[in-house]
Amino acid sequence: MTANLSETLTLLLIEDDDGDAFLVEELLKQAVAPPKIFRARSLEEAKAKLTSDIQCVLVDLTLPDATRLEALEEVLALAPDTAVLVLTGLRDVHVGVSAVQSGAQDYLVKQDVDARLLARSIRYAMERKRADLAHVRLVQAELTAKENTRLEGALLPGPLLRTSGIQHVTRYLPGSGGTLAGDFFDTVQMPDGSVHVVVGDVCGHGPDEAALGVALRIAWRALVLAGQEGDTLLRTLDTLLRAERKAPEIFTTLCMATISPDLSHARMRVVGHPPPLLVRDGVVTVVPGTPSGPPLGIFLDARWTEIDVPLGEEWTMMLYTDGLIEAAAGEREELGVDGLVDLVREHGRIDLDRLISHVGTLSDDLAVVLLGRRRT
C-alpha cells in the first residue's frame, strides 16, 4: 500500500548498516511524494549533514562512534528543534522505550517496519515535535508573563503622593519583544509638600537590565526619602549602577525633577535623557537646556547642570523614555521630539491614551509620567 507522505520532506538517515539503510530508502520510495534522504554512516558524518533543512532524523542506536542512548543524546543536542525517530533491533526494544523517555519522538523495530508504518511514524514524530515545541513556547510565555508581572510591581510602583492638587498619570508598554527592559519611574512627595519625580532607562533589554532598573528605582526612592537630591543623589546612583551592572558598557539615562511645595516651579536634571514636554498656559514647549549632563555610568567625574523651570498656575509636564519618540507614527519612521510636540499641539493638550494610540509598533519599552496642575 502506498505510504502516507503527501509532501516532499527532507530526512537524515543515520545508519551504518547498508542493508538496513537500503530497506528504509526502498520503503520511503513508496510514498506519494518520496522524501529527499541524506545518509550518514556515523555520528561524526551526521554532524556535517544535520542542517536546518532536515525535518526528521532517523537514527540507529548502534553506530561505529556512538552506542545506544549516547547517539541519541548527540543528535538531540545537535538538532533540538528537529523530530527524531529511533531505529532498533528486536533485542533492543527496551532501549527504544528509553529513547522516547530521553527525548526521541518515537521508535521503530527494524524487523517490523513496512512502508505504511514507517511513513506514519515519521509524520507522527514530526507532529509530536511540533506539539512539544509549542508547549515549550507556551510555558516560556507563561513564565515570562509571570516574571513581567513581578518586575512591573518593582519597576512601576504607585506614587507616594498626599496632595490632591496635582494630576498624576503613568503609562508603561513593553517593546515588540514583550519582555520588560530597564525603564522605570517613581514619584515621591516630601513632608514639606515638594514633589520629586524620576523617569529612567537602563540601556539594553532583558532580565538583567530590568533587575538593574528595579535596583535604581528603589535606590532613588530611598535616597529622596533620606533627603538626598541633585548631584549628590546622582553620584550615589552612578556608584550603584557601576557596582550592579553586568557589563561596563551599560549606562542609564534619566530625568528627575523636584517641584516646589506651591507647585509653581521645578528644578530639573536631564541626565542624557530625552527632554520633557511642558504645556504651560496652553503653549507646548520642550524644556530648554536639555540634556544637563551625560548618562550615568560613563564618566566618573560627571556633573549635571540644574535647570530652573517656571511652571506658573496651570501646567502639564510629561517625562518619558525614548521608546515613545523612537516609535513610528503615521508616515514618520520615527516620531522624534519634534513629532511628539506636533502631536500634542494637534490635540491641544497631553492626552496619554490618545497620544500612545498614534504610535505604531514599539521597538523599545515606553514609560511615561504625566504631572499637571489645574487652575483652581
Short mmCIF file of C-alpha atoms in Angstrom, two decimals:
data_model
loop_
_atom_site.label_atom_id
_atom_site.label_comp_id
_atom_site.label_asym_id
_atom_site.label_seq_id
_atom_site.Cartn_x
_atom_site.Cartn_y
_atom_site.Cartn_z
CA MET A 1 0.00 0.00 0.00
CA THR A 2 1.26 3.49 -0.80
CA ALA A 3 2.86 5.28 2.15
CA ASN A 4 1.09 8.36 3.50
CA LEU A 5 3.71 11.04 2.91
CA SER A 6 1.88 13.64 0.81
CA GLU A 7 4.55 16.33 0.71
CA THR A 8 8.24 16.20 -0.05
CA LEU A 9 10.27 16.03 3.15
CA THR A 10 13.99 16.17 3.81
CA LEU A 11 15.24 13.41 6.09
CA LEU A 12 18.58 12.36 7.52
CA LEU A 13 19.13 8.63 7.96
CA ILE A 14 21.98 7.80 10.35
CA GLU A 15 22.63 4.10 9.76
CA ASP A 16 25.94 2.26 9.29
CA ASP A 17 24.39 -0.99 8.01
CA ASP A 18 23.98 -0.81 4.21
CA GLY A 19 21.23 -3.45 4.19
CA ASP A 20 19.11 -1.66 6.80
CA ALA A 21 19.67 1.69 5.07
CA PHE A 22 18.62 0.20 1.71
CA LEU A 23 15.43 -1.20 3.29
CA VAL A 24 14.44 2.19 4.73
CA GLU A 25 15.16 4.00 1.48
CA GLU A 26 13.14 1.47 -0.56
CA LEU A 27 10.16 1.71 1.79
CA LEU A 28 10.18 5.51 1.59
CA LYS A 29 10.19 5.41 -2.21
CA GLN A 30 6.62 4.13 -1.96
CA ALA A 31 5.38 7.43 -0.53
CA VAL A 32 3.12 9.69 -2.61
CA ALA A 33 5.94 12.24 -2.54
CA PRO A 34 9.15 10.31 -1.80
CA PRO A 35 11.29 12.28 0.63
CA LYS A 36 14.75 13.58 -0.05
CA ILE A 37 17.07 11.39 2.01
CA PHE A 38 20.58 12.16 3.18
CA ARG A 39 22.52 9.31 4.71
CA ALA A 40 25.29 9.31 7.29
CA ARG A 41 27.16 6.18 8.35
CA SER A 42 28.43 7.60 11.62
CA LEU A 43 27.63 10.30 14.13
CA GLU A 44 30.63 12.30 13.00
CA GLU A 45 29.43 12.21 9.41
CA ALA A 46 25.93 13.17 10.54
CA LYS A 47 27.19 16.38 12.15
CA ALA A 48 28.09 17.82 8.75
CA LYS A 49 24.75 16.83 7.20
CA LEU A 50 22.45 17.84 10.04
CA THR A 51 21.44 21.25 8.66
CA SER A 52 18.35 23.36 9.23
CA ASP A 53 16.78 21.79 6.13
CA ILE A 54 16.45 18.41 7.84
CA GLN A 55 12.88 17.89 9.07
CA CYS A 56 13.27 14.48 10.68
CA VAL A 57 16.22 12.31 11.73
CA LEU A 58 16.08 8.51 11.66
CA VAL A 59 18.90 7.24 13.82
CA ASP A 60 20.17 3.74 14.56
CA LEU A 61 21.36 3.44 18.16
CA THR A 62 24.32 1.25 17.28
CA LEU A 63 26.87 3.31 15.38
CA PRO A 64 30.65 2.98 14.97
CA ASP A 65 31.34 6.09 17.07
CA ALA A 66 28.36 6.05 19.46
CA THR A 67 26.26 3.37 21.10
CA ARG A 68 22.74 3.23 22.43
CA LEU A 69 21.48 6.43 24.07
CA GLU A 70 24.80 8.21 23.54
CA ALA A 71 23.97 8.53 19.85
CA LEU A 72 20.52 9.90 20.62
CA GLU A 73 21.84 12.46 23.09
CA GLU A 74 24.30 13.75 20.50
CA VAL A 75 21.59 14.07 17.85
CA LEU A 76 19.20 15.85 20.24
CA ALA A 77 21.95 18.28 21.21
CA LEU A 78 22.82 18.99 17.57
CA ALA A 79 19.20 19.41 16.41
CA PRO A 80 16.99 20.36 19.39
CA ASP A 81 14.14 21.54 17.14
CA THR A 82 14.11 18.54 14.77
CA ALA A 83 11.96 15.41 15.09
CA VAL A 84 13.95 12.25 15.91
CA LEU A 85 12.82 8.70 15.15
CA VAL A 86 14.92 5.88 16.65
CA LEU A 87 15.57 2.58 14.83
CA THR A 88 16.22 -0.51 16.97
CA GLY A 89 16.70 -4.24 16.60
CA LEU A 90 14.40 -6.89 18.11
CA ARG A 91 16.64 -7.33 21.12
CA ASP A 92 16.78 -3.56 21.79
CA VAL A 93 13.06 -2.77 22.19
CA HIS A 94 13.65 -1.68 25.78
CA VAL A 95 16.28 0.74 24.51
CA GLY A 96 13.69 2.25 22.15
CA VAL A 97 11.37 2.91 25.07
CA SER A 98 14.23 4.55 26.96
CA ALA A 99 15.00 6.64 23.88
CA VAL A 100 11.47 8.08 23.83
CA GLN A 101 11.77 8.84 27.53
CA SER A 102 15.04 10.64 26.78
CA GLY A 103 13.59 12.91 24.10
CA ALA A 104 13.03 10.96 20.86
CA GLN A 105 9.55 11.31 19.36
CA ASP A 106 9.11 7.59 18.57
CA TYR A 107 10.97 4.33 17.89
CA LEU A 108 10.63 1.53 15.35
CA VAL A 109 11.82 -2.08 15.40
CA LYS A 110 13.56 -2.60 12.05
CA GLN A 111 12.23 -6.13 11.57
CA ASP A 112 8.62 -4.93 11.94
CA VAL A 113 8.75 -1.94 9.60
CA ASP A 114 6.64 -1.65 6.45
CA ALA A 115 6.00 1.35 4.19
CA ARG A 116 2.74 2.41 5.86
CA LEU A 117 4.16 2.14 9.39
CA LEU A 118 7.35 3.99 8.51
CA ALA A 119 5.50 6.86 6.81
CA ARG A 120 3.01 7.13 9.66
CA SER A 121 5.80 7.09 12.27
CA ILE A 122 7.72 9.87 10.51
CA ARG A 123 4.60 12.02 10.31
CA TYR A 124 3.73 11.25 13.92
CA ALA A 125 7.26 12.12 15.05
CA MET A 126 7.13 15.47 13.27
CA GLU A 127 3.71 16.38 14.65
CA ARG A 128 4.70 15.36 18.16
CA LYS A 129 7.83 17.51 17.89
CA ARG A 130 5.75 20.48 16.77
CA ALA A 131 3.45 19.94 19.75
CA ASP A 132 6.42 19.64 22.11
CA LEU A 133 7.95 22.86 20.82
CA ALA A 134 4.60 24.66 21.03
CA HIS A 135 4.21 23.51 24.62
CA VAL A 136 7.71 24.74 25.46
CA ARG A 137 6.95 28.14 23.92
CA LEU A 138 3.68 28.33 25.85
CA VAL A 139 5.40 27.52 29.14
CA GLN A 140 8.11 30.08 28.37
CA ALA A 141 5.47 32.71 27.56
CA GLU A 142 3.65 31.98 30.81
CA LEU A 143 6.88 32.23 32.79
CA THR A 144 7.76 35.48 31.03
CA ALA A 145 4.31 36.91 31.80
CA LYS A 146 4.63 35.97 35.48
CA GLU A 147 8.14 37.42 35.64
CA ASN A 148 6.96 40.61 33.94
CA THR A 149 4.16 40.94 36.49
CA ARG A 150 6.63 40.65 39.36
CA LEU A 151 9.04 43.09 37.76
CA GLU A 152 6.29 45.59 36.98
CA GLY A 153 5.49 45.87 40.67
CA ALA A 154 9.06 46.92 41.38
CA LEU A 155 9.74 48.94 38.23
CA LEU A 156 6.40 50.74 38.16
CA PRO A 157 5.29 51.49 41.74
CA GLY A 158 2.39 53.55 42.95
CA PRO A 159 3.25 57.19 43.68
CA LEU A 160 3.78 58.48 47.21
CA LEU A 161 1.51 61.50 46.83
CA ARG A 162 -0.55 63.18 49.54
CA THR A 163 -1.87 66.21 47.71
CA SER A 164 -4.95 66.21 45.50
CA GLY A 165 -3.79 69.39 43.80
CA ILE A 166 -1.64 67.61 41.27
CA GLN A 167 -2.64 65.37 38.39
CA HIS A 168 -0.53 62.19 38.14
CA VAL A 169 -0.88 59.67 35.30
CA THR A 170 1.54 56.94 34.22
CA ARG A 171 1.73 54.54 31.30
CA TYR A 172 4.06 51.64 30.54
CA LEU A 173 4.16 49.47 27.42
CA PRO A 174 6.74 46.76 26.67
CA GLY A 175 8.55 46.80 23.33
CA SER A 176 7.90 44.44 20.44
CA GLY A 177 9.72 41.60 22.23
CA GLY A 178 7.14 41.65 25.01
CA THR A 179 9.78 41.40 27.73
CA LEU A 180 10.33 44.16 30.23
CA ALA A 181 13.51 46.16 29.83
CA GLY A 182 15.08 48.62 32.25
CA ASP A 183 12.60 51.52 32.02
CA PHE A 184 11.45 52.75 35.43
CA PHE A 185 9.68 55.67 37.09
CA ASP A 186 8.68 56.89 40.53
CA THR A 187 7.07 59.85 42.28
CA VAL A 188 7.53 60.87 45.92
CA GLN A 189 6.09 63.80 47.85
CA MET A 190 8.08 65.01 50.85
CA PRO A 191 6.66 66.33 54.15
CA ASP A 192 7.28 69.93 53.02
CA GLY A 193 4.97 69.34 50.03
CA SER A 194 7.66 69.20 47.34
CA VAL A 195 7.13 66.54 44.68
CA HIS A 196 10.07 64.51 43.32
CA VAL A 197 9.68 62.54 40.09
CA VAL A 198 12.05 60.39 38.04
CA VAL A 199 11.85 58.52 34.73
CA GLY A 200 14.84 56.36 33.78
CA ASP A 201 16.03 53.92 31.15
CA VAL A 202 18.77 51.29 31.53
CA CYS A 203 20.30 50.60 28.12
CA GLY A 204 19.68 47.13 26.72
CA HIS A 205 16.89 44.57 27.09
CA GLY A 206 16.36 41.53 29.22
CA PRO A 207 16.06 40.40 32.84
CA ASP A 208 19.48 41.76 33.88
CA GLU A 209 18.60 45.26 32.66
CA ALA A 210 15.13 45.04 34.23
CA ALA A 211 16.64 43.97 37.56
CA LEU A 212 19.10 46.87 37.38
CA GLY A 213 16.21 49.25 36.69
CA VAL A 214 14.45 47.91 39.80
CA ALA A 215 17.58 48.48 41.89
CA LEU A 216 18.00 52.05 40.64
CA ARG A 217 14.33 52.89 41.14
CA ILE A 218 14.30 51.61 44.72
CA ALA A 219 17.59 53.37 45.46
CA TRP A 220 16.23 56.65 44.05
CA ARG A 221 13.15 56.47 46.28
CA ALA A 222 15.24 55.65 49.36
CA LEU A 223 17.68 58.48 48.66
CA VAL A 224 14.88 61.00 48.13
CA LEU A 225 13.17 59.97 51.36
CA ALA A 226 16.54 60.29 53.11
CA GLY A 227 16.82 63.88 51.92
CA GLN A 228 19.40 63.48 49.14
CA GLU A 229 18.96 65.40 45.90
CA GLY A 230 20.81 66.93 42.98
CA ASP A 231 24.32 65.84 42.08
CA THR A 232 24.76 64.05 45.41
CA LEU A 233 21.85 61.74 44.61
CA LEU A 234 23.05 61.20 41.03
CA ARG A 235 26.58 60.32 42.12
CA THR A 236 25.17 57.75 44.55
CA LEU A 237 23.07 56.21 41.76
CA ASP A 238 26.12 56.22 39.50
CA THR A 239 28.10 54.29 42.12
CA LEU A 240 25.26 51.76 42.48
CA LEU A 241 24.99 51.34 38.72
CA ARG A 242 28.70 50.60 38.37
CA ALA A 243 28.53 48.05 41.20
CA GLU A 244 25.43 46.22 39.94
CA ARG A 245 25.73 46.25 36.14
CA LYS A 246 26.78 43.06 34.34
CA ALA A 247 28.98 44.81 31.76
CA PRO A 248 30.97 48.08 31.83
CA GLU A 249 29.24 49.42 28.70
CA ILE A 250 25.81 49.51 30.37
CA PHE A 251 24.66 53.03 31.16
CA THR A 252 21.45 54.68 32.32
CA THR A 253 19.69 57.84 31.24
CA LEU A 254 17.12 59.55 33.42
CA CYS A 255 15.22 62.74 34.01
CA MET A 256 14.37 63.83 37.53
CA ALA A 257 12.55 66.91 38.72
CA THR A 258 11.70 68.50 42.06
CA ILE A 259 8.50 70.55 42.03
CA SER A 260 8.22 73.24 44.70
CA PRO A 261 5.65 72.85 47.51
CA ASP A 262 3.44 75.52 45.91
CA LEU A 263 3.64 73.61 42.59
CA SER A 264 4.73 76.73 40.67
CA HIS A 265 8.38 75.96 39.98
CA ALA A 266 10.56 72.95 39.13
CA ARG A 267 14.25 72.15 39.44
CA MET A 268 15.32 69.53 36.94
CA ARG A 269 18.29 67.45 35.84
CA VAL A 270 18.15 65.69 32.47
CA VAL A 271 20.84 63.00 32.52
CA GLY A 272 21.45 62.11 28.86
CA HIS A 273 17.69 61.62 28.54
CA PRO A 274 15.01 62.86 26.08
CA PRO A 275 13.80 66.35 27.06
CA PRO A 276 10.49 66.62 28.95
CA LEU A 277 7.50 68.29 27.36
CA LEU A 278 5.79 71.20 29.08
CA VAL A 279 2.35 72.65 28.36
CA ARG A 280 2.15 75.99 30.17
CA ASP A 281 -0.79 78.33 29.77
CA GLY A 282 -1.76 76.42 26.62
CA VAL A 283 1.69 76.67 24.98
CA VAL A 284 3.58 73.44 24.19
CA THR A 285 7.37 73.61 24.62
CA VAL A 286 10.35 71.36 25.14
CA VAL A 287 12.05 72.07 28.47
CA PRO A 288 15.08 74.19 27.46
CA GLY A 289 18.68 73.48 28.40
CA THR A 290 18.45 69.70 27.99
CA PRO A 291 20.28 67.45 28.46
CA SER A 292 22.01 68.91 31.50
CA GLY A 293 24.74 66.27 31.54
CA PRO A 294 25.83 62.79 30.40
CA PRO A 295 24.18 59.46 31.31
CA LEU A 296 25.12 57.60 34.47
CA GLY A 297 27.86 55.01 34.22
CA ILE A 298 30.08 56.74 31.63
CA PHE A 299 32.19 59.46 33.27
CA LEU A 300 33.41 59.18 36.85
CA ASP A 301 33.66 62.97 37.26
CA ALA A 302 30.34 63.82 35.58
CA ARG A 303 28.38 66.88 36.66
CA TRP A 304 24.84 67.85 35.81
CA THR A 305 23.53 71.38 35.46
CA GLU A 306 20.32 72.16 37.30
CA ILE A 307 17.60 73.50 35.04
CA ASP A 308 15.14 76.01 36.55
CA VAL A 309 11.67 75.72 35.05
CA PRO A 310 8.96 78.24 35.97
CA LEU A 311 5.62 76.44 35.87
CA GLY A 312 3.00 79.01 36.76
CA GLU A 313 -0.52 78.31 37.95
CA GLU A 314 -1.68 75.92 35.24
CA TRP A 315 0.69 73.46 33.61
CA THR A 316 1.25 69.86 32.47
CA MET A 317 4.66 68.24 32.27
CA MET A 318 5.46 64.89 30.62
CA LEU A 319 8.58 62.83 31.34
CA TYR A 320 9.10 59.79 29.10
CA THR A 321 11.64 57.27 27.83
CA ASP A 322 12.95 57.13 24.27
CA GLY A 323 10.61 54.25 23.37
CA LEU A 324 7.96 56.91 22.72
CA ILE A 325 9.93 59.09 20.31
CA GLU A 326 11.62 56.13 18.58
CA ALA A 327 8.25 54.59 17.64
CA ALA A 328 6.77 55.04 14.19
CA ALA A 329 3.81 57.39 13.84
CA GLY A 330 1.81 57.83 10.65
CA GLU A 331 4.19 58.47 7.78
CA ARG A 332 7.11 59.08 10.13
CA GLU A 333 9.54 56.19 10.53
CA GLU A 334 10.39 57.65 13.92
CA LEU A 335 8.22 60.11 15.84
CA GLY A 336 11.09 62.13 17.31
CA VAL A 337 10.81 65.03 19.72
CA ASP A 338 9.52 67.39 17.03
CA GLY A 339 6.84 64.90 16.03
CA LEU A 340 5.84 64.49 19.66
CA VAL A 341 5.45 68.26 20.03
CA ASP A 342 3.38 68.39 16.83
CA LEU A 343 1.02 65.66 18.10
CA VAL A 344 0.48 67.44 21.40
CA ARG A 345 -0.19 70.72 19.60
CA GLU A 346 -2.72 68.99 17.35
CA HIS A 347 -4.56 67.65 20.40
CA GLY A 348 -4.30 70.93 22.30
CA ARG A 349 -3.22 69.06 25.44
CA ILE A 350 -1.35 65.95 26.54
CA ASP A 351 -3.78 63.04 26.41
CA LEU A 352 -1.61 59.97 27.05
CA ASP A 353 -4.02 57.36 25.70
CA ARG A 354 -4.68 59.34 22.55
CA LEU A 355 -1.00 60.13 22.14
CA ILE A 356 0.10 56.50 22.51
CA SER A 357 -2.64 55.36 20.12
CA HIS A 358 -0.92 57.37 17.36
CA VAL A 359 2.36 55.46 17.61
CA GLY A 360 2.93 52.18 15.82
CA THR A 361 4.86 49.08 16.88
CA LEU A 362 7.26 49.87 19.70
CA SER A 363 10.86 48.86 19.14
CA ASP A 364 11.67 49.70 22.76
CA ASP A 365 9.84 49.94 26.06
CA LEU A 366 7.76 53.05 26.63
CA ALA A 367 7.39 54.63 30.08
CA VAL A 368 5.61 57.94 30.67
CA VAL A 369 4.80 60.05 33.73
CA LEU A 370 2.39 62.95 33.36
CA LEU A 371 2.21 65.57 36.08
CA GLY A 372 -0.10 68.54 35.98
CA ARG A 373 -1.68 71.37 37.94
CA ARG A 374 -5.02 72.82 37.05
CA ARG A 375 -6.13 76.32 37.91
CA THR A 376 -8.47 76.18 40.93
#
